[in-house]
Structures are given as C-alpha cells and as structure tokens.
Short mmCIF file of C-alpha atoms in Angstrom, two decimals:
data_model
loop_
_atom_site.label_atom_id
_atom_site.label_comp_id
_atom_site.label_asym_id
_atom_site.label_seq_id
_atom_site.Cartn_x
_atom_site.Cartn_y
_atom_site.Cartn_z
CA UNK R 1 0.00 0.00 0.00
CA UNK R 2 1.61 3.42 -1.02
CA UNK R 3 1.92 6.22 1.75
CA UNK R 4 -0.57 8.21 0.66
CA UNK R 5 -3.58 5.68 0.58
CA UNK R 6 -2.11 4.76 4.23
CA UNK R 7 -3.02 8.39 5.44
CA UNK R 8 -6.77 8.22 3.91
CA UNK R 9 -7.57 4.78 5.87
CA UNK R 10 -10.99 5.76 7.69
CA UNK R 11 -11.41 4.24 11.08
CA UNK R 12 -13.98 1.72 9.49
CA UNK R 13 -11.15 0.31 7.31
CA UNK R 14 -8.44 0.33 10.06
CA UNK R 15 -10.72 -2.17 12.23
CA UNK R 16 -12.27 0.57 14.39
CA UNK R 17 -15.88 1.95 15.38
CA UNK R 18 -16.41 5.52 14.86
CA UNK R 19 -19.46 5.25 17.32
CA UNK R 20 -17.10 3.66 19.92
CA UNK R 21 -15.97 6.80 22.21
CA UNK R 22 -12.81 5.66 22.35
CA UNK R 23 -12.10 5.85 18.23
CA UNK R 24 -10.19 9.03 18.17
CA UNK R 25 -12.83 10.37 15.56
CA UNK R 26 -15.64 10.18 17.71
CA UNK R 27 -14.34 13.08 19.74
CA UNK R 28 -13.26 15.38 16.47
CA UNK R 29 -16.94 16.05 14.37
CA UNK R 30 -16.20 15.45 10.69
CA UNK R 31 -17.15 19.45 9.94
CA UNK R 32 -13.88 20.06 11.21
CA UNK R 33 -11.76 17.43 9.57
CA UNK R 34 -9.71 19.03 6.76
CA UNK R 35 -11.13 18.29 2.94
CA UNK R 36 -9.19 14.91 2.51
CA UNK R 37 -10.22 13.78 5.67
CA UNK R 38 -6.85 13.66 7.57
CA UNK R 39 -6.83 14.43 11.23
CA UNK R 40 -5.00 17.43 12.38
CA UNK R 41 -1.88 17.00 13.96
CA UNK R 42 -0.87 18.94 17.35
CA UNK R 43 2.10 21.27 17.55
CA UNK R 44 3.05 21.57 20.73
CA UNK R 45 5.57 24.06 20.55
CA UNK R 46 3.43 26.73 18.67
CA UNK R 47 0.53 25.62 20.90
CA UNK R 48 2.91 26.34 24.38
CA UNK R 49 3.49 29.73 22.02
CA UNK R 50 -0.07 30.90 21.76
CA UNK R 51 -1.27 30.01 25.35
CA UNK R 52 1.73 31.94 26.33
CA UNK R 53 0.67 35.27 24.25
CA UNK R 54 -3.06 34.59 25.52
CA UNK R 55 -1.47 35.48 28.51
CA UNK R 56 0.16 38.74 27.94
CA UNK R 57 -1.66 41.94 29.36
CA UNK R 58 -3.22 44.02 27.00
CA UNK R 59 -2.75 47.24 28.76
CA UNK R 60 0.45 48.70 29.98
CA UNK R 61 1.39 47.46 33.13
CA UNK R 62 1.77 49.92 36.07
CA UNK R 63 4.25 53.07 35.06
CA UNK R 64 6.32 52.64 38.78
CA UNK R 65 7.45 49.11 38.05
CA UNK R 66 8.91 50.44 35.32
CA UNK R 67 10.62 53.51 37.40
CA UNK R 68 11.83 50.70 39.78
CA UNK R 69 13.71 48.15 36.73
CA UNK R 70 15.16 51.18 35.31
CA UNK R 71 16.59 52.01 38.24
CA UNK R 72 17.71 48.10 38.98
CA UNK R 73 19.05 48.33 34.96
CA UNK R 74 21.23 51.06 35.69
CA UNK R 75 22.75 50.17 38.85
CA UNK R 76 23.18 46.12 38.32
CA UNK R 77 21.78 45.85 41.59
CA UNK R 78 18.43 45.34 43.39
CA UNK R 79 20.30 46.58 46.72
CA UNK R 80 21.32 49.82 45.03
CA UNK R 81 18.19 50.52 43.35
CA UNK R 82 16.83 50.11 46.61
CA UNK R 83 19.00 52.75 47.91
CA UNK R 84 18.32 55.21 44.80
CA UNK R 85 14.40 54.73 45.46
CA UNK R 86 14.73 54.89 49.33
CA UNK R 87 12.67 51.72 49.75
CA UNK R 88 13.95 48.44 50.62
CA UNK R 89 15.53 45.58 48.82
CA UNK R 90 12.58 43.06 48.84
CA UNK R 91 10.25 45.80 47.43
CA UNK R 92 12.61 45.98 44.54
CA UNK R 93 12.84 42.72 44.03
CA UNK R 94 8.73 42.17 44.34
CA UNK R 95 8.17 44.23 41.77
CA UNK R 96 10.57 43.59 39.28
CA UNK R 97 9.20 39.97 39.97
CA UNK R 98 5.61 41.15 39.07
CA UNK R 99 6.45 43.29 36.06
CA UNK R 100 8.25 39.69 34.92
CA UNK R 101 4.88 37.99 35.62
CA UNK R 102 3.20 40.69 33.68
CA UNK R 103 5.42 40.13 30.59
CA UNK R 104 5.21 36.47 30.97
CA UNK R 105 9.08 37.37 30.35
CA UNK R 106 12.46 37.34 32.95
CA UNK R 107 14.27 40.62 32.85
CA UNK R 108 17.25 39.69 34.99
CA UNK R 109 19.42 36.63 35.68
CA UNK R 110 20.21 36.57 39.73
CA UNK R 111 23.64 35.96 39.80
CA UNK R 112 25.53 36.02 42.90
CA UNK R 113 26.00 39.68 44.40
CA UNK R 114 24.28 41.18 40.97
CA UNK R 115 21.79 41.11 38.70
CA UNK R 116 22.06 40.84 34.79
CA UNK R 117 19.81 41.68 31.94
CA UNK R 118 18.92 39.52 29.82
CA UNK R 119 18.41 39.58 26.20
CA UNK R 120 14.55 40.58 26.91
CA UNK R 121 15.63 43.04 29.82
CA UNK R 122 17.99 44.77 27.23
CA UNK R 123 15.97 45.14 24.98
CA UNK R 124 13.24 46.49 27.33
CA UNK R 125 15.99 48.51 29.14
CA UNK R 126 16.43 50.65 26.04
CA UNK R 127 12.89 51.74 25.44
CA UNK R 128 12.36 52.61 29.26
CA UNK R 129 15.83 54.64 29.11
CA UNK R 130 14.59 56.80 26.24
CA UNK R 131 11.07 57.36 27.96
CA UNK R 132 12.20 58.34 31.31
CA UNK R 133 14.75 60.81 29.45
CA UNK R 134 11.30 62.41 27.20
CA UNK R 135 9.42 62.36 30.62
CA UNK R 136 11.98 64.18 32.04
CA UNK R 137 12.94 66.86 29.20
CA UNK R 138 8.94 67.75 29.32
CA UNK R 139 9.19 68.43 32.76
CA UNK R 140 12.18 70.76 32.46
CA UNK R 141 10.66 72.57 29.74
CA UNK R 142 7.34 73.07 31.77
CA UNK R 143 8.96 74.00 34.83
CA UNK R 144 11.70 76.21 33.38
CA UNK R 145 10.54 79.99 34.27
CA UNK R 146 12.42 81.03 30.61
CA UNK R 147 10.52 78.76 28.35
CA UNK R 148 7.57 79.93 26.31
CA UNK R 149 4.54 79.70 28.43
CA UNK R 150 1.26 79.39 27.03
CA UNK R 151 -1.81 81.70 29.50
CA UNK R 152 -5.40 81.34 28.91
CA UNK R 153 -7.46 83.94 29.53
CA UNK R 154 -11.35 83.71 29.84
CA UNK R 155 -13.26 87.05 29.19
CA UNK R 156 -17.15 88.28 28.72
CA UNK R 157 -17.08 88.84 24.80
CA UNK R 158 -18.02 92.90 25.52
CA UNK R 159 -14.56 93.82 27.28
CA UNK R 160 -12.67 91.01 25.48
CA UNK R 161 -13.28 92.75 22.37
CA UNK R 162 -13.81 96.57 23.09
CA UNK R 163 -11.10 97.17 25.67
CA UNK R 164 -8.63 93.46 25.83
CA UNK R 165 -8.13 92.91 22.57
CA UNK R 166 -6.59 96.01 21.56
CA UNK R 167 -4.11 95.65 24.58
CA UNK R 168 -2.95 92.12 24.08
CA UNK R 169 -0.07 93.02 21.84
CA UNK R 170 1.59 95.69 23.64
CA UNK R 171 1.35 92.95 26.66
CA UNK R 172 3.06 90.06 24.32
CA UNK R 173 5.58 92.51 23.53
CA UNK R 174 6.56 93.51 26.90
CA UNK R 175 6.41 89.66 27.43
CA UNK R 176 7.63 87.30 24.37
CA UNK R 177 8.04 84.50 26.27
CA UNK R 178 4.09 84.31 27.23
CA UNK R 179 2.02 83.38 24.26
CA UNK R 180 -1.86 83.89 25.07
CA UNK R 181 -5.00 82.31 23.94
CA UNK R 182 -7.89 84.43 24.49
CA UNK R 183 -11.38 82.54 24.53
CA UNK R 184 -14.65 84.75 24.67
CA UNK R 185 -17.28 83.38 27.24
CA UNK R 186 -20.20 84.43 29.83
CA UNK R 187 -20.39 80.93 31.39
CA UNK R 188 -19.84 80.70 35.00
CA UNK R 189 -15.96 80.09 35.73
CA UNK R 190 -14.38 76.62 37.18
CA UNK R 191 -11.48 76.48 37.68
CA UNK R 192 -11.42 73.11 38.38
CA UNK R 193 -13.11 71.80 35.37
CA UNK R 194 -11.65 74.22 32.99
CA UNK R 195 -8.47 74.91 31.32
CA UNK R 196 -8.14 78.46 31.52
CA UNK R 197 -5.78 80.36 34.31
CA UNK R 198 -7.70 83.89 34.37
CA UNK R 199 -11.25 85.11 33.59
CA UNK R 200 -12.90 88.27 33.58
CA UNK R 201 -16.55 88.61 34.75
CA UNK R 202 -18.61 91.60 36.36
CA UNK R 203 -20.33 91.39 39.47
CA UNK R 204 -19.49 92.14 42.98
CA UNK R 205 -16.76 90.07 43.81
CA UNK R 206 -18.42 87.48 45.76
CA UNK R 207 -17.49 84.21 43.44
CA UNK R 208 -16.58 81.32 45.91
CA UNK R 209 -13.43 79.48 45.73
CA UNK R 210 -12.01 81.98 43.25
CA UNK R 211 -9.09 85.08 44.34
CA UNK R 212 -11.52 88.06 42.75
CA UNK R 213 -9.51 91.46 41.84
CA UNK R 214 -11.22 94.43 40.86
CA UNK R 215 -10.40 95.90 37.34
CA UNK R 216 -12.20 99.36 38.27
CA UNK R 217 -15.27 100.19 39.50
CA UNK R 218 -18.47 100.45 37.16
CA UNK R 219 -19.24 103.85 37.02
CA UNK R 220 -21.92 104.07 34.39
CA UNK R 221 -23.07 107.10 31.71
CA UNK R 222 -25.21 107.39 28.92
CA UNK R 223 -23.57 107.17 25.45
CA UNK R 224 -24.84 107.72 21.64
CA UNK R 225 -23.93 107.90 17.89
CA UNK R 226 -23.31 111.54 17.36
CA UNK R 227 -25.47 111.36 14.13
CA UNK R 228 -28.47 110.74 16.56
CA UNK R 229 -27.48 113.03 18.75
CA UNK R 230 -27.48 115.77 15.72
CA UNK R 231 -30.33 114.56 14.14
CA UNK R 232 -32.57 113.15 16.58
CA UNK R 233 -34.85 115.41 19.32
CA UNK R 234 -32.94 118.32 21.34
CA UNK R 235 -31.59 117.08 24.99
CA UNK R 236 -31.61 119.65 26.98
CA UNK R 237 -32.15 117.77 30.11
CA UNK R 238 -32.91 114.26 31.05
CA UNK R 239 -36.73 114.04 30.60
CA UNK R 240 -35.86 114.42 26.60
CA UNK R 241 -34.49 110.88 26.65
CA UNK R 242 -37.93 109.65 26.79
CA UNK R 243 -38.34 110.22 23.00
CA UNK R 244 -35.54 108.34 21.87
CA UNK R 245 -35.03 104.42 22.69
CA UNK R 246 -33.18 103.19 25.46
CA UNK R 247 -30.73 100.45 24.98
CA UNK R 248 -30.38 98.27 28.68
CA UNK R 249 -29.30 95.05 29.37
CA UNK R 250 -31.76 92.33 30.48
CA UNK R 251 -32.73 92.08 33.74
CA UNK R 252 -31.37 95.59 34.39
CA UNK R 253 -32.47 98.57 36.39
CA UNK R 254 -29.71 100.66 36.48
CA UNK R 255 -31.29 103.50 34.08
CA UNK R 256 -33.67 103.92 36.65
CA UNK R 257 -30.64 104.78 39.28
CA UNK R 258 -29.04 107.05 36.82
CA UNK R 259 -32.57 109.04 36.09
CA UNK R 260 -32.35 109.67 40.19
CA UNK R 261 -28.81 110.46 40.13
CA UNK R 262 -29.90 113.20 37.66
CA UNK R 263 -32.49 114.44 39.01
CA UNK R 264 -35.69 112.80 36.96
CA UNK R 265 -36.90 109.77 38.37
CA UNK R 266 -39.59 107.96 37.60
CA UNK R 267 -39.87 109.01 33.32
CA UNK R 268 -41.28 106.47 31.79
CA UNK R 269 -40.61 105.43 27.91
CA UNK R 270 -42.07 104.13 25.07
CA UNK R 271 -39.27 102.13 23.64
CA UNK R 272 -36.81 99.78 24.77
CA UNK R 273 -34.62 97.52 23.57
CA UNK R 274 -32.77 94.39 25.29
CA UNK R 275 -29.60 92.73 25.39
CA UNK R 276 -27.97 89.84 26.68
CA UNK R 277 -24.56 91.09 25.66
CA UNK R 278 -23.06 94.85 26.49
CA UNK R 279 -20.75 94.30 23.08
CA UNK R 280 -23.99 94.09 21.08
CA UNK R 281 -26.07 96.74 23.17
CA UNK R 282 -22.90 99.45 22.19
CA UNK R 283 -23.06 97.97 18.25
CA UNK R 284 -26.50 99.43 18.42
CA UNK R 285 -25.75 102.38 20.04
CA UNK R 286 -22.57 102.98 17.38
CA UNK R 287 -25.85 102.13 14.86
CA UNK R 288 -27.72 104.65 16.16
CA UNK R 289 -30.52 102.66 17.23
CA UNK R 290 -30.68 104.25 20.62
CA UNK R 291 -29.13 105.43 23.77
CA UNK R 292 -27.04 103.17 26.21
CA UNK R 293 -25.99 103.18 29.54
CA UNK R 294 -21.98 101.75 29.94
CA UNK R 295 -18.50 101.92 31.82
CA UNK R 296 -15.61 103.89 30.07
CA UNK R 297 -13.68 100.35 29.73
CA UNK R 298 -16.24 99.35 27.24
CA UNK R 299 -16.28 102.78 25.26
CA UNK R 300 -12.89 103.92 25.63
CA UNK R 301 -12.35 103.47 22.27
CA UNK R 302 -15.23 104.43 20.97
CA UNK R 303 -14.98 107.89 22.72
CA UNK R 304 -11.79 108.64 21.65
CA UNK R 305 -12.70 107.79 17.40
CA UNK R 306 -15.97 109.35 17.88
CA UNK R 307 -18.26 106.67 17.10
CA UNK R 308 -19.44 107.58 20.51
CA UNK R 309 -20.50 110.92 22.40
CA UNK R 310 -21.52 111.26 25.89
CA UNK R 311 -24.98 113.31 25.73
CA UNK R 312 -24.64 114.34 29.58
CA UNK R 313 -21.92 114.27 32.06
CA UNK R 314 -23.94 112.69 34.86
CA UNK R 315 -22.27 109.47 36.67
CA UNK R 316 -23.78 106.54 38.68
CA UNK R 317 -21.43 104.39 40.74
CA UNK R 318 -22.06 100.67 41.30
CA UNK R 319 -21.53 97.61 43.83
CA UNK R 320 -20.92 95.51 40.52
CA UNK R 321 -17.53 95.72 38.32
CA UNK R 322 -15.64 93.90 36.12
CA UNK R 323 -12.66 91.70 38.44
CA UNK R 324 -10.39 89.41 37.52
CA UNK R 325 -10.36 86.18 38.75
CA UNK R 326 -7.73 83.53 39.50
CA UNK R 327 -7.44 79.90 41.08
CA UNK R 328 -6.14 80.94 45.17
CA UNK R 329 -4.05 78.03 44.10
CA UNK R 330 -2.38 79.40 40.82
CA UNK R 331 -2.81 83.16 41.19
CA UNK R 332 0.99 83.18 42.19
CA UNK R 333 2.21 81.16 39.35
CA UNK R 334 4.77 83.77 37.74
CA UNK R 335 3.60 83.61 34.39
CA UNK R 336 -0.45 84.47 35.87
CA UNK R 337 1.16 86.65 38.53
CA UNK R 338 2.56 89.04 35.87
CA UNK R 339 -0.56 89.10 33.82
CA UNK R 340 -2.74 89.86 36.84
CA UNK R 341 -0.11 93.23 37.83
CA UNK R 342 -0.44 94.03 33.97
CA UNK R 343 -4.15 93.91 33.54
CA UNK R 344 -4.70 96.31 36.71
CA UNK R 345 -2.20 98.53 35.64
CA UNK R 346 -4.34 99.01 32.37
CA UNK R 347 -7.61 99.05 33.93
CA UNK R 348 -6.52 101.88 36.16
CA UNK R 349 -5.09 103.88 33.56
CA UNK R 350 -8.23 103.40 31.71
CA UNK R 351 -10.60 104.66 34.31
#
C-alpha cells in the first residue's frame, strides 16, 4: 500500500468503530476534519506559544514598576536601586518579579552579588531609558521659568473685544516668552473643570473658591452715535431721553438709578430695547438705534474715534464691576502673577 492511501484509511477500514468513544474520531466532528479527511496533527511548541501570548496583558502594566527596573538596569543591583528609590531591597525585588509575571518574560538573571539583563531586559531597558529621558525633558521645559509659556485667559465677549483685545499686543511685547490664547465666554468660571488660568466677569466680587480682583469700579453714563445726537430730538435735560429708545441690558435697572442720580426719576418710555450682551447693546448704540448706559472700559475706544459721544456728564457708581479672577491656588504662578499686575495697571489707567 503506497503512503498516501495509508493516510486516507478511515477508522472503518483500520478495524475501528467511529461510534465507539474511544475511536479518536468520535471526539473530532467530521465538519472540522480538513477536505481529505486527515486528522490534524498537534504542535506543541506553537501551541505552548499561543497560550503563552493569551497570557500577555493588554494594557500597559503599572508606570512605577517600570521607574523601579530602570533604576535596577542602571545600577546592576536590586540593593542599590533600593537605595536610589529609598525603599527596601525586597520591594525591589517584588516588583521587578511582578512586572516579569506581567510580561510572561524574565528581565534579569540573579547571579551572585548582581543582577544581569537579559536579552529581553535589554531590549526592554532601552525603550524605558529613552522614555524616562522624554518624561523628564517635558518636565524641564514646563517647569523652566524662561521657556515659552502658554496663558489662557477667559473674558465676557463685551470687554474682550472693546477694551482686551486692543491691549494684548503691547502685553506680548513687553512679554515674548508668554504666548496667550484668548477665549470669549459668559459661562460661569471653574477652575477646576476648565483649562483656563484667568477670567474676567462683572459682578461684585463674591465668586466662591475663586481670588476676585477688581479691574475698576463700574461707574456708568449714557452714550450715543453723534449722528443721533445731531439729528434726533434736542436734549436739553434728562426728561428728553424719553423720546428716543433706550438700549439696557436684560434684567437691568440701572437707568432707573441714573434718572435719580440726575435728578428725573420715575420718566417712563415708550421704547426699549434688550440685550444679553453689552458688546452688542454698544453695536446698536454705534448704529444709532438708541441710547445706552456703559463703563468707560467698554467705550474707551469708541470715545476717543468718535463713534461715541456722551450726551450728559452725569455718573452713577455701582456695587458691581468687572474683576479678575484667579485659582487661590495658581494666582501666584509667575507667568499668571505678571498678567494679573499688567491687567490692573491698564484698567486703572483706563478709568
């Protein structure tokens, strides 16, 4: 019989049973039998191969056994790395022993007042080197008071356009090294949950858990588009606002204190319009759509191109202002300590 007709005997024609549990085929169902019917034979070396990958971890293992064989790598020693890590000898040698176990792979060969690497420790030796060198050149170049710092600052869109934005450059050129990113936003400020190091807000200064620095008191006058101002009634006095409109901000009765403060309370007007935004409110005013009430921050510029004109000279002063607010944590950090003394410095020169 030729070699090959040997290998396609069935069990029927070697003598056996199929149905008889002990026939090697009864245990293997013919769907898995390959197409000329041999049975498959076992490799135990690639098997012992595959159960041994099965058992590798699929995520890294923990970042301080590595700390602690770089450390044994270096020194040749478990006693030494000890030393260097200022814990003791059997807590080196634990958790080298568990990163092995990890890695289903041995790092070192104990030899006799030493420790070797071996081929796989090498090899792992070299990638840890290089990533505790990155880990540590980041860290230098974070912590390093002389390398380019990056500040985040978190203002209400009005004064982050009408009065910031036109002073950011003259504070990047007094400071090079600080590049800043300057995000426009109303929502309440967290520190905690988000990535900014100083915001801007108005109010009274009372925001918990936050260092709150007034950038100048909100004293508050009535502005207008000197083309309304020519064109529209004569104001001779107060009570001739009531035929123009009034431009306020929701939820706002601070027109009402300034008509007291100059001597008219209690006027009462036809039109008004409302905004959620003081930057719009003055676009409208600039328009010519109305009157509004504002702070010089927010119409410095406008005052001085003549977009804007001040219709009377009469001031209110208010508990609320715009402040600027750090973390109590971070407010000393030099690169958000500087900003901070800058930004005051402008807003009193400003008011």
């Amino acid at each position: 019989m030729k070699p090959q007709d040997r290998a396609r005997l069935t069990d029927t024609d070697a003598g056996l049973d199929p149905s008889d549990p002990a026939s090697p085929s009864a245990a293997l169902p013919h769907a898995d039998l390959p197409n000329d019917g041999a049975v498959p034979m076992v490799d135990p070396v690639n098997d012992a191969v595959a159960g041994r990958a099965s058992r590798r971890p699929h995520r890294l293992p923990p970042l301080n056994l590595f700390r602690v064989f770089d450390a044994a790598a270096r020194n040749g020693s478990f006693t030494t790395a000890a030393e260097e890590l200022c814990v003791t000898q059997s807590a080196v040698s634990q958790q080298i022993r568990q990163l092995e176990d990890l890695l289903d792979v041995r790092l070192f060969r104990r030899l006799p007042r030493r420790v070797e690497l071996t081929r796989e420790g090498n090899s792992l030796a070299s990638a840890v080197r290089e990533s505790m060198a990155l880990l540590a050149h980041a860290c230098d170049r974070i912590a390093d008071p002389k390398a380019p710092a990056v500040l985040c600052v978190n203002a209400l869109p009005s004064i982050a356009s009408r009065w910031l934005v036109p002073r950011l450059k003259r504070f990047m050129q007094l400071h090079p090294q600080i590049k800043v990113t300057l995000l426009a936003s109303s929502d309440p400020v967290d520190f905690d949950r988000q990535d900014i190091d100083i915001a801007i807000r108005w109010g009274r200064g009372s925001w918990p858990g936050v260092r709150a620095e007034p950038l100048g008191r909100g004293r508050l006058f009535p502005v207008c588009s000197p083309t309304l101002l020519r064109e529209g009634p004569p104001l001779t006095g107060p009570q001739d606002l009531t035929r123009y409109t009034l431009l306020q901000a929701v939820n706002s009765s601070l027109w009402a204190t300034w008509f007291s403060a100059a001597g008219a309370p209690g006027l009462a007007f036809d039109e008004s319009l409302f905004f959620n935004d003081a930057g719009l409110m003055l676009d409208a005013a600039v328009q010519g759509q109305g009157i509004a009430l504002t702070s010089h921050l927010l119409v410095e510029q406008d005052l001085q191109s003549g977009r804007l004109v001040r219709p009377f000279e009469t001031e209110i002063e208010t508990e609320d202002g715009y402040h600027v607010l750090t973390s109590p944590e971070f407010s000393e950090k030099p690169v958000v300590a500087e900003f901070r003394r800058w930004i005051r410095l402008e807003g009193a020169q400003s008011l």
